[in-house]
Amino acid sequence: DTEVTQTPKHLVMGMTNKKSLKCEQHMGHRAMYWYKQKAKKPPELMFVYSYEKLSINESVPSRFSPECPNSSLLNLHLHALQPEDSALYLCASSQDFQRGVTPYEQYFGPGTRLTVT
Amino acid sequence: EDKVVQSPLSLVVHEGDTVTLNCSYEVTNFRSLLWYKQEKKAPTFLFMLTSSGIEKKSGRLSSILDKKELFSILNITATQTGDSAIYLCAPRNTDKLIFGTGTRLQVFP
């Protein structure tokens, strides 16, 4: 089973709203990732969590706030977003994440299509 | 700065054709290279390559890595309409995957 699930599938929010994106995996993976993908562009890494601790923040604006309540769950809290934040938000997981050590393949969820109005 | 270039950008073929997708990279602290297929939503993992010259195969798909010349190719034989997708190459450094812009493959009956 290589399934990563994400909810909701679609989200429309105003610039003053607060919402959250959720991601879940039951593969026993210890690393989880958030990516942002704009139309016709490749995914861009936002955050990496390893063993429930934030390992990488790719200089993402503070209006995006990640949270990893446990090793199976990853949230992305959204507040005061801008229309240019509209994109497909992808979650991924991998068996482990260790800088510079054995590489592991990442498995992606189906994404949440976010529209900010 | 890390760089990943995929070619061609777009490819249109008929069912049954064989295609070769190219990925060249310049990545500091290279660790591995991954190929993904992306249809409407999530990228689907295809291959991870870590060693030069060892071909990985899965059905009609195969891929190989050349760490000396810094490129990888993805071959698809006997293409089918279900192969229509964007194929993403993603070398990994010590921290993260660096995605190329992809090759859009369209297979017509």
PDB file of C-alpha atoms in Angstrom:
ATOM      1  CA  ASP A   1       0.000   0.000   0.000  1.00  0.00           C
ATOM      2  CA  THR A   2       1.588   3.246  -1.141  1.00  0.00           C
ATOM      3  CA  GLU A   3      -1.343   5.526  -0.476  1.00  0.00           C
ATOM      4  CA  VAL A   4      -1.182   9.070   0.758  1.00  0.00           C
ATOM      5  CA  THR A   5      -4.566  10.703   1.274  1.00  0.00           C
ATOM      6  CA  GLN A   6      -5.351  14.389   1.307  1.00  0.00           C
ATOM      7  CA  THR A   7      -8.447  16.355   2.261  1.00  0.00           C
ATOM      8  CA  PRO A   8     -10.209  18.319   1.008  1.00  0.00           C
ATOM      9  CA  LYS A   9      -9.857  17.704  -2.729  1.00  0.00           C
ATOM     10  CA  HIS A  10     -10.893  21.255  -3.521  1.00  0.00           C
ATOM     11  CA  LEU A  11     -10.938  24.376  -1.359  1.00  0.00           C
ATOM     12  CA  VAL A  12     -12.081  27.897  -2.117  1.00  0.00           C
ATOM     13  CA  MET A  13     -11.280  30.500   0.502  1.00  0.00           C
ATOM     14  CA  GLY A  14     -11.310  34.237   0.888  1.00  0.00           C
ATOM     15  CA  MET A  15      -8.240  36.207   1.837  1.00  0.00           C
ATOM     16  CA  THR A  16      -9.439  36.648   5.414  1.00  0.00           C
ATOM     17  CA  ASN A  17     -10.347  33.008   6.011  1.00  0.00           C
ATOM     18  CA  LYS A  18      -8.481  30.443   8.054  1.00  0.00           C
ATOM     19  CA  LYS A  19      -8.472  26.896   6.734  1.00  0.00           C
ATOM     20  CA  SER A  20      -6.411  23.732   7.020  1.00  0.00           C
ATOM     21  CA  LEU A  21      -5.247  21.084   4.592  1.00  0.00           C
ATOM     22  CA  LYS A  22      -4.818  17.543   5.877  1.00  0.00           C
ATOM     23  CA  CYS A  23      -2.597  14.688   4.788  1.00  0.00           C
ATOM     24  CA  GLU A  24      -2.426  11.138   6.083  1.00  0.00           C
ATOM     25  CA  GLN A  25      -0.327   8.065   5.377  1.00  0.00           C
ATOM     26  CA  HIS A  26      -0.334   4.620   6.954  1.00  0.00           C
ATOM     27  CA  MET A  27       2.837   3.251   5.434  1.00  0.00           C
ATOM     28  CA  GLY A  28       4.905   3.782   8.568  1.00  0.00           C
ATOM     29  CA  HIS A  29       6.854   6.532   6.825  1.00  0.00           C
ATOM     30  CA  ARG A  30       8.762   8.893   9.089  1.00  0.00           C
ATOM     31  CA  ALA A  31       9.188  11.771   6.644  1.00  0.00           C
ATOM     32  CA  MET A  32       6.395  13.921   5.231  1.00  0.00           C
ATOM     33  CA  TYR A  33       6.478  16.813   2.804  1.00  0.00           C
ATOM     34  CA  TRP A  34       4.374  19.708   1.548  1.00  0.00           C
ATOM     35  CA  TYR A  35       4.762  20.880  -2.047  1.00  0.00           C
ATOM     36  CA  LYS A  36       3.076  23.654  -3.991  1.00  0.00           C
ATOM     37  CA  GLN A  37       2.447  23.242  -7.709  1.00  0.00           C
ATOM     38  CA  LYS A  38       1.269  26.046  -9.965  1.00  0.00           C
ATOM     39  CA  ALA A  39      -0.259  25.305 -13.347  1.00  0.00           C
ATOM     40  CA  LYS A  40       2.199  23.952 -15.908  1.00  0.00           C
ATOM     41  CA  LYS A  41       5.043  24.115 -13.390  1.00  0.00           C
ATOM     42  CA  PRO A  42       6.796  21.362 -11.442  1.00  0.00           C
ATOM     43  CA  PRO A  43       6.168  20.859  -7.715  1.00  0.00           C
ATOM     44  CA  GLU A  44       8.098  23.164  -5.399  1.00  0.00           C
ATOM     45  CA  LEU A  45       9.093  21.988  -1.956  1.00  0.00           C
ATOM     46  CA  MET A  46       7.677  23.961   0.966  1.00  0.00           C
ATOM     47  CA  PHE A  47       8.325  21.939   4.138  1.00  0.00           C
ATOM     48  CA  VAL A  48       9.867  18.663   5.257  1.00  0.00           C
ATOM     49  CA  TYR A  49       9.051  16.909   8.513  1.00  0.00           C
ATOM     50  CA  SER A  50      11.220  14.101   9.790  1.00  0.00           C
ATOM     51  CA  TYR A  51      10.180  12.140  12.866  1.00  0.00           C
ATOM     52  CA  GLU A  52       7.520  14.792  13.524  1.00  0.00           C
ATOM     53  CA  LYS A  53      10.065  17.598  13.612  1.00  0.00           C
ATOM     54  CA  LEU A  54      10.388  20.329  11.011  1.00  0.00           C
ATOM     55  CA  SER A  55      13.596  19.682   9.076  1.00  0.00           C
ATOM     56  CA  ILE A  56      13.281  22.054   6.161  1.00  0.00           C
ATOM     57  CA  ASN A  57      11.341  25.268   5.605  1.00  0.00           C
ATOM     58  CA  GLU A  58      11.994  26.582   2.106  1.00  0.00           C
ATOM     59  CA  SER A  59      11.538  30.217   3.172  1.00  0.00           C
ATOM     60  CA  VAL A  60       7.771  29.868   3.013  1.00  0.00           C
ATOM     61  CA  PRO A  61       5.715  32.906   4.126  1.00  0.00           C
ATOM     62  CA  SER A  62       4.290  32.665   7.618  1.00  0.00           C
ATOM     63  CA  ARG A  63       0.728  32.656   6.300  1.00  0.00           C
ATOM     64  CA  PHE A  64       1.436  28.940   5.715  1.00  0.00           C
ATOM     65  CA  SER A  65       1.890  27.084   8.979  1.00  0.00           C
ATOM     66  CA  PRO A  66       2.679  23.355   8.960  1.00  0.00           C
ATOM     67  CA  GLU A  67       1.951  20.979  11.793  1.00  0.00           C
ATOM     68  CA  CYS A  68       2.778  17.307  12.307  1.00  0.00           C
ATOM     69  CA  PRO A  69       0.629  15.993  15.185  1.00  0.00           C
ATOM     70  CA  ASN A  70       1.972  12.449  14.777  1.00  0.00           C
ATOM     71  CA  SER A  71       3.970  10.389  12.328  1.00  0.00           C
ATOM     72  CA  SER A  72       0.916   9.616  10.173  1.00  0.00           C
ATOM     73  CA  LEU A  73      -0.578  13.076   9.924  1.00  0.00           C
ATOM     74  CA  LEU A  74       0.525  16.345   8.412  1.00  0.00           C
ATOM     75  CA  ASN A  75      -1.493  19.550   8.368  1.00  0.00           C
ATOM     76  CA  LEU A  76      -1.019  22.839   6.599  1.00  0.00           C
ATOM     77  CA  HIS A  77      -2.788  25.767   8.256  1.00  0.00           C
ATOM     78  CA  LEU A  78      -3.652  28.657   5.978  1.00  0.00           C
ATOM     79  CA  HIS A  79      -4.368  32.216   7.037  1.00  0.00           C
ATOM     80  CA  ALA A  80      -4.600  35.510   5.186  1.00  0.00           C
ATOM     81  CA  LEU A  81      -3.638  33.988   1.854  1.00  0.00           C
ATOM     82  CA  GLN A  82      -3.265  35.925  -1.363  1.00  0.00           C
ATOM     83  CA  PRO A  83      -4.786  35.078  -4.757  1.00  0.00           C
ATOM     84  CA  GLU A  84      -1.316  34.135  -6.018  1.00  0.00           C
ATOM     85  CA  ASP A  85      -1.285  31.323  -3.442  1.00  0.00           C
ATOM     86  CA  SER A  86      -3.896  29.517  -5.540  1.00  0.00           C
ATOM     87  CA  ALA A  87      -2.290  26.236  -6.579  1.00  0.00           C
ATOM     88  CA  LEU A  88      -2.325  22.477  -6.167  1.00  0.00           C
ATOM     89  CA  TYR A  89      -0.910  21.569  -2.758  1.00  0.00           C
ATOM     90  CA  LEU A  90       0.679  18.152  -2.697  1.00  0.00           C
ATOM     91  CA  CYS A  91       1.639  16.091   0.298  1.00  0.00           C
ATOM     92  CA  ALA A  92       4.232  13.343   0.040  1.00  0.00           C
ATOM     93  CA  SER A  93       5.852  10.836   2.354  1.00  0.00           C
ATOM     94  CA  SER A  94       8.959   8.685   2.346  1.00  0.00           C
ATOM     95  CA  GLN A  95      10.332   5.972   4.547  1.00  0.00           C
ATOM     96  CA  ASP A  96      12.857   8.301   6.093  1.00  0.00           C
ATOM     97  CA  PHE A  97      14.599  11.598   5.563  1.00  0.00           C
ATOM     98  CA  GLN A  98      18.208  12.001   6.485  1.00  0.00           C
ATOM     99  CA  ARG A  99      20.285  14.694   4.944  1.00  0.00           C
ATOM    100  CA  GLY A 100      22.896  13.223   2.675  1.00  0.00           C
ATOM    101  CA  VAL A 101      22.195   9.585   3.516  1.00  0.00           C
ATOM    102  CA  THR A 102      20.299   6.798   1.808  1.00  0.00           C
ATOM    103  CA  PRO A 103      17.751   8.167  -0.626  1.00  0.00           C
ATOM    104  CA  TYR A 104      14.137   7.043  -0.373  1.00  0.00           C
ATOM    105  CA  GLU A 105      11.417   7.427  -2.946  1.00  0.00           C
ATOM    106  CA  GLN A 106       8.623   9.847  -2.139  1.00  0.00           C
ATOM    107  CA  TYR A 107       4.976   8.935  -2.641  1.00  0.00           C
ATOM    108  CA  PHE A 108       2.546  11.724  -3.376  1.00  0.00           C
ATOM    109  CA  GLY A 109      -1.055  12.245  -2.398  1.00  0.00           C
ATOM    110  CA  PRO A 110      -3.689  13.407  -4.911  1.00  0.00           C
ATOM    111  CA  GLY A 111      -3.403  17.022  -3.795  1.00  0.00           C
ATOM    112  CA  THR A 112      -5.765  19.776  -2.712  1.00  0.00           C
ATOM    113  CA  ARG A 113      -6.709  22.295  -5.395  1.00  0.00           C
ATOM    114  CA  LEU A 114      -6.783  25.623  -3.561  1.00  0.00           C
ATOM    115  CA  THR A 115      -8.381  28.765  -4.931  1.00  0.00           C
ATOM    116  CA  VAL A 116      -8.005  32.031  -3.031  1.00  0.00           C
ATOM    117  CA  THR A 117     -10.568  34.686  -3.942  1.00  0.00           C
TER     118      THR A 117
ATOM    119  CA  GLU B   1      22.574  26.864  -8.781  1.00  0.00           C
ATOM    120  CA  ASP B   2      21.016  23.440  -9.311  1.00  0.00           C
ATOM    121  CA  LYS B   3      19.564  22.906 -12.762  1.00  0.00           C
ATOM    122  CA  VAL B   4      17.410  20.195 -14.360  1.00  0.00           C
ATOM    123  CA  VAL B   5      16.567  20.261 -18.058  1.00  0.00           C
ATOM    124  CA  GLN B   6      14.115  17.868 -19.637  1.00  0.00           C
ATOM    125  CA  SER B   7      13.682  17.364 -23.340  1.00  0.00           C
ATOM    126  CA  PRO B   8      11.674  17.402 -25.394  1.00  0.00           C
ATOM    127  CA  LEU B   9       9.197  19.711 -23.698  1.00  0.00           C
ATOM    128  CA  SER B  10       6.365  18.085 -25.575  1.00  0.00           C
ATOM    129  CA  LEU B  11       5.950  14.948 -27.632  1.00  0.00           C
ATOM    130  CA  VAL B  12       3.027  13.697 -29.721  1.00  0.00           C
ATOM    131  CA  VAL B  13       3.100  10.087 -30.932  1.00  0.00           C
ATOM    132  CA  HIS B  14       0.783   7.325 -32.084  1.00  0.00           C
ATOM    133  CA  GLU B  15       0.032   4.188 -30.151  1.00  0.00           C
ATOM    134  CA  GLY B  16       2.726   1.597 -30.606  1.00  0.00           C
ATOM    135  CA  ASP B  17       5.543   4.098 -31.009  1.00  0.00           C
ATOM    136  CA  THR B  18       8.627   4.027 -28.791  1.00  0.00           C
ATOM    137  CA  VAL B  19       9.660   7.234 -27.056  1.00  0.00           C
ATOM    138  CA  THR B  20      12.785   8.388 -25.243  1.00  0.00           C
ATOM    139  CA  LEU B  21      12.584  11.171 -22.700  1.00  0.00           C
ATOM    140  CA  ASN B  22      15.738  12.958 -21.631  1.00  0.00           C
ATOM    141  CA  CYS B  23      16.828  14.564 -18.393  1.00  0.00           C
ATOM    142  CA  SER B  24      20.117  16.356 -17.867  1.00  0.00           C
ATOM    143  CA  TYR B  25      21.074  17.793 -14.537  1.00  0.00           C
ATOM    144  CA  GLU B  26      23.614  19.828 -12.648  1.00  0.00           C
ATOM    145  CA  VAL B  27      22.984  19.217  -8.972  1.00  0.00           C
ATOM    146  CA  THR B  28      25.339  19.789  -6.079  1.00  0.00           C
ATOM    147  CA  ASN B  29      25.644  16.820  -3.704  1.00  0.00           C
ATOM    148  CA  PHE B  30      23.712  14.541  -6.033  1.00  0.00           C
ATOM    149  CA  ARG B  31      22.287  11.449  -4.348  1.00  0.00           C
ATOM    150  CA  SER B  32      19.744   9.872  -6.701  1.00  0.00           C
ATOM    151  CA  LEU B  33      17.380  10.594  -9.560  1.00  0.00           C
ATOM    152  CA  LEU B  34      13.672   9.854  -9.565  1.00  0.00           C
ATOM    153  CA  TRP B  35      11.149   9.701 -12.391  1.00  0.00           C
ATOM    154  CA  TYR B  36       7.473  10.455 -11.860  1.00  0.00           C
ATOM    155  CA  LYS B  37       4.402  10.335 -14.096  1.00  0.00           C
ATOM    156  CA  GLN B  38       1.821  13.050 -13.504  1.00  0.00           C
ATOM    157  CA  GLU B  39      -1.625  12.873 -15.033  1.00  0.00           C
ATOM    158  CA  LYS B  40      -4.309  15.089 -13.589  1.00  0.00           C
ATOM    159  CA  LYS B  41      -3.154  15.218 -10.006  1.00  0.00           C
ATOM    160  CA  ALA B  42      -0.549  13.400  -7.950  1.00  0.00           C
ATOM    161  CA  PRO B  43       2.837  12.497  -9.409  1.00  0.00           C
ATOM    162  CA  THR B  44       3.122   8.707  -9.460  1.00  0.00           C
ATOM    163  CA  PHE B  45       6.505   7.232  -8.641  1.00  0.00           C
ATOM    164  CA  LEU B  46       8.139   5.298 -11.493  1.00  0.00           C
ATOM    165  CA  PHE B  47      11.819   4.749 -10.785  1.00  0.00           C
ATOM    166  CA  MET B  48      14.639   5.733  -8.476  1.00  0.00           C
ATOM    167  CA  LEU B  49      18.151   5.495  -9.902  1.00  0.00           C
ATOM    168  CA  THR B  50      21.274   5.698  -7.811  1.00  0.00           C
ATOM    169  CA  SER B  51      23.942   3.903  -9.842  1.00  0.00           C
ATOM    170  CA  SER B  52      25.210   4.521 -13.340  1.00  0.00           C
ATOM    171  CA  GLY B  53      24.614   2.032 -16.105  1.00  0.00           C
ATOM    172  CA  ILE B  54      22.065  -0.163 -14.331  1.00  0.00           C
ATOM    173  CA  GLU B  55      18.801  -0.216 -16.239  1.00  0.00           C
ATOM    174  CA  LYS B  56      15.619  -0.306 -14.239  1.00  0.00           C
ATOM    175  CA  LYS B  57      12.571  -1.830 -15.921  1.00  0.00           C
ATOM    176  CA  SER B  58       8.894  -1.950 -15.189  1.00  0.00           C
ATOM    177  CA  GLY B  59       6.783  -3.400 -17.962  1.00  0.00           C
ATOM    178  CA  ARG B  60       7.156  -1.214 -21.029  1.00  0.00           C
ATOM    179  CA  LEU B  61       9.079   1.459 -19.133  1.00  0.00           C
ATOM    180  CA  SER B  62      12.795   1.484 -18.517  1.00  0.00           C
ATOM    181  CA  SER B  63      15.287   4.031 -17.294  1.00  0.00           C
ATOM    182  CA  ILE B  64      19.012   4.426 -16.942  1.00  0.00           C
ATOM    183  CA  LEU B  65      21.329   6.919 -15.291  1.00  0.00           C
ATOM    184  CA  ASP B  66      24.744   8.201 -16.381  1.00  0.00           C
ATOM    185  CA  LYS B  67      26.390   9.942 -13.433  1.00  0.00           C
ATOM    186  CA  LYS B  68      29.486  10.831 -15.418  1.00  0.00           C
ATOM    187  CA  GLU B  69      27.617  12.657 -18.181  1.00  0.00           C
ATOM    188  CA  LEU B  70      24.883  13.822 -15.764  1.00  0.00           C
ATOM    189  CA  PHE B  71      21.814  12.580 -17.544  1.00  0.00           C
ATOM    190  CA  SER B  72      19.076  10.027 -17.422  1.00  0.00           C
ATOM    191  CA  ILE B  73      16.683   8.662 -20.014  1.00  0.00           C
ATOM    192  CA  LEU B  74      13.232   7.173 -19.688  1.00  0.00           C
ATOM    193  CA  ASN B  75      12.126   4.835 -22.461  1.00  0.00           C
ATOM    194  CA  ILE B  76       8.562   3.786 -23.139  1.00  0.00           C
ATOM    195  CA  THR B  77       8.024   1.071 -25.726  1.00  0.00           C
ATOM    196  CA  ALA B  78       4.750   0.223 -27.488  1.00  0.00           C
ATOM    197  CA  THR B  79       3.098   3.372 -26.157  1.00  0.00           C
ATOM    198  CA  GLN B  80      -0.577   3.347 -25.229  1.00  0.00           C
ATOM    199  CA  THR B  81      -3.054   6.208 -24.806  1.00  0.00           C
ATOM    200  CA  GLY B  82      -2.837   5.634 -21.046  1.00  0.00           C
ATOM    201  CA  ASP B  83       0.797   6.710 -21.178  1.00  0.00           C
ATOM    202  CA  SER B  84      -0.334  10.267 -21.945  1.00  0.00           C
ATOM    203  CA  ALA B  85       0.933  12.368 -19.058  1.00  0.00           C
ATOM    204  CA  ILE B  86       3.678  14.716 -17.942  1.00  0.00           C
ATOM    205  CA  TYR B  87       6.869  12.873 -17.046  1.00  0.00           C
ATOM    206  CA  LEU B  88       8.909  14.573 -14.352  1.00  0.00           C
ATOM    207  CA  CYS B  89      12.575  13.988 -13.681  1.00  0.00           C
ATOM    208  CA  ALA B  90      13.744  14.835 -10.153  1.00  0.00           C
ATOM    209  CA  PRO B  91      17.351  14.537  -9.064  1.00  0.00           C
ATOM    210  CA  ARG B  92      17.814  14.558  -5.328  1.00  0.00           C
ATOM    211  CA  ASN B  93      20.575  16.322  -3.437  1.00  0.00           C
ATOM    212  CA  THR B  94      21.204  15.929   0.281  1.00  0.00           C
ATOM    213  CA  ASP B  95      18.012  17.777   1.134  1.00  0.00           C
ATOM    214  CA  LYS B  96      15.375  17.558  -1.521  1.00  0.00           C
ATOM    215  CA  LEU B  97      14.065  16.618  -4.939  1.00  0.00           C
ATOM    216  CA  ILE B  98      14.687  19.189  -7.650  1.00  0.00           C
ATOM    217  CA  PHE B  99      12.032  18.783 -10.305  1.00  0.00           C
ATOM    218  CA  GLY B 100      12.470  19.483 -13.976  1.00  0.00           C
ATOM    219  CA  THR B 101       9.646  21.178 -15.873  1.00  0.00           C
ATOM    220  CA  GLY B 102       8.633  17.859 -17.367  1.00  0.00           C
ATOM    221  CA  THR B 103       7.964  16.362 -20.778  1.00  0.00           C
ATOM    222  CA  ARG B 104       4.338  16.336 -21.864  1.00  0.00           C
ATOM    223  CA  LEU B 105       3.635  13.118 -23.762  1.00  0.00           C
ATOM    224  CA  GLN B 106       0.462  12.727 -25.792  1.00  0.00           C
ATOM    225  CA  VAL B 107      -0.289   9.338 -27.304  1.00  0.00           C
ATOM    226  CA  PHE B 108      -3.027   9.205 -29.931  1.00  0.00           C
ATOM    227  CA  PRO B 109      -4.807   6.057 -31.116  1.00  0.00           C
TER     228      PRO B 109
END
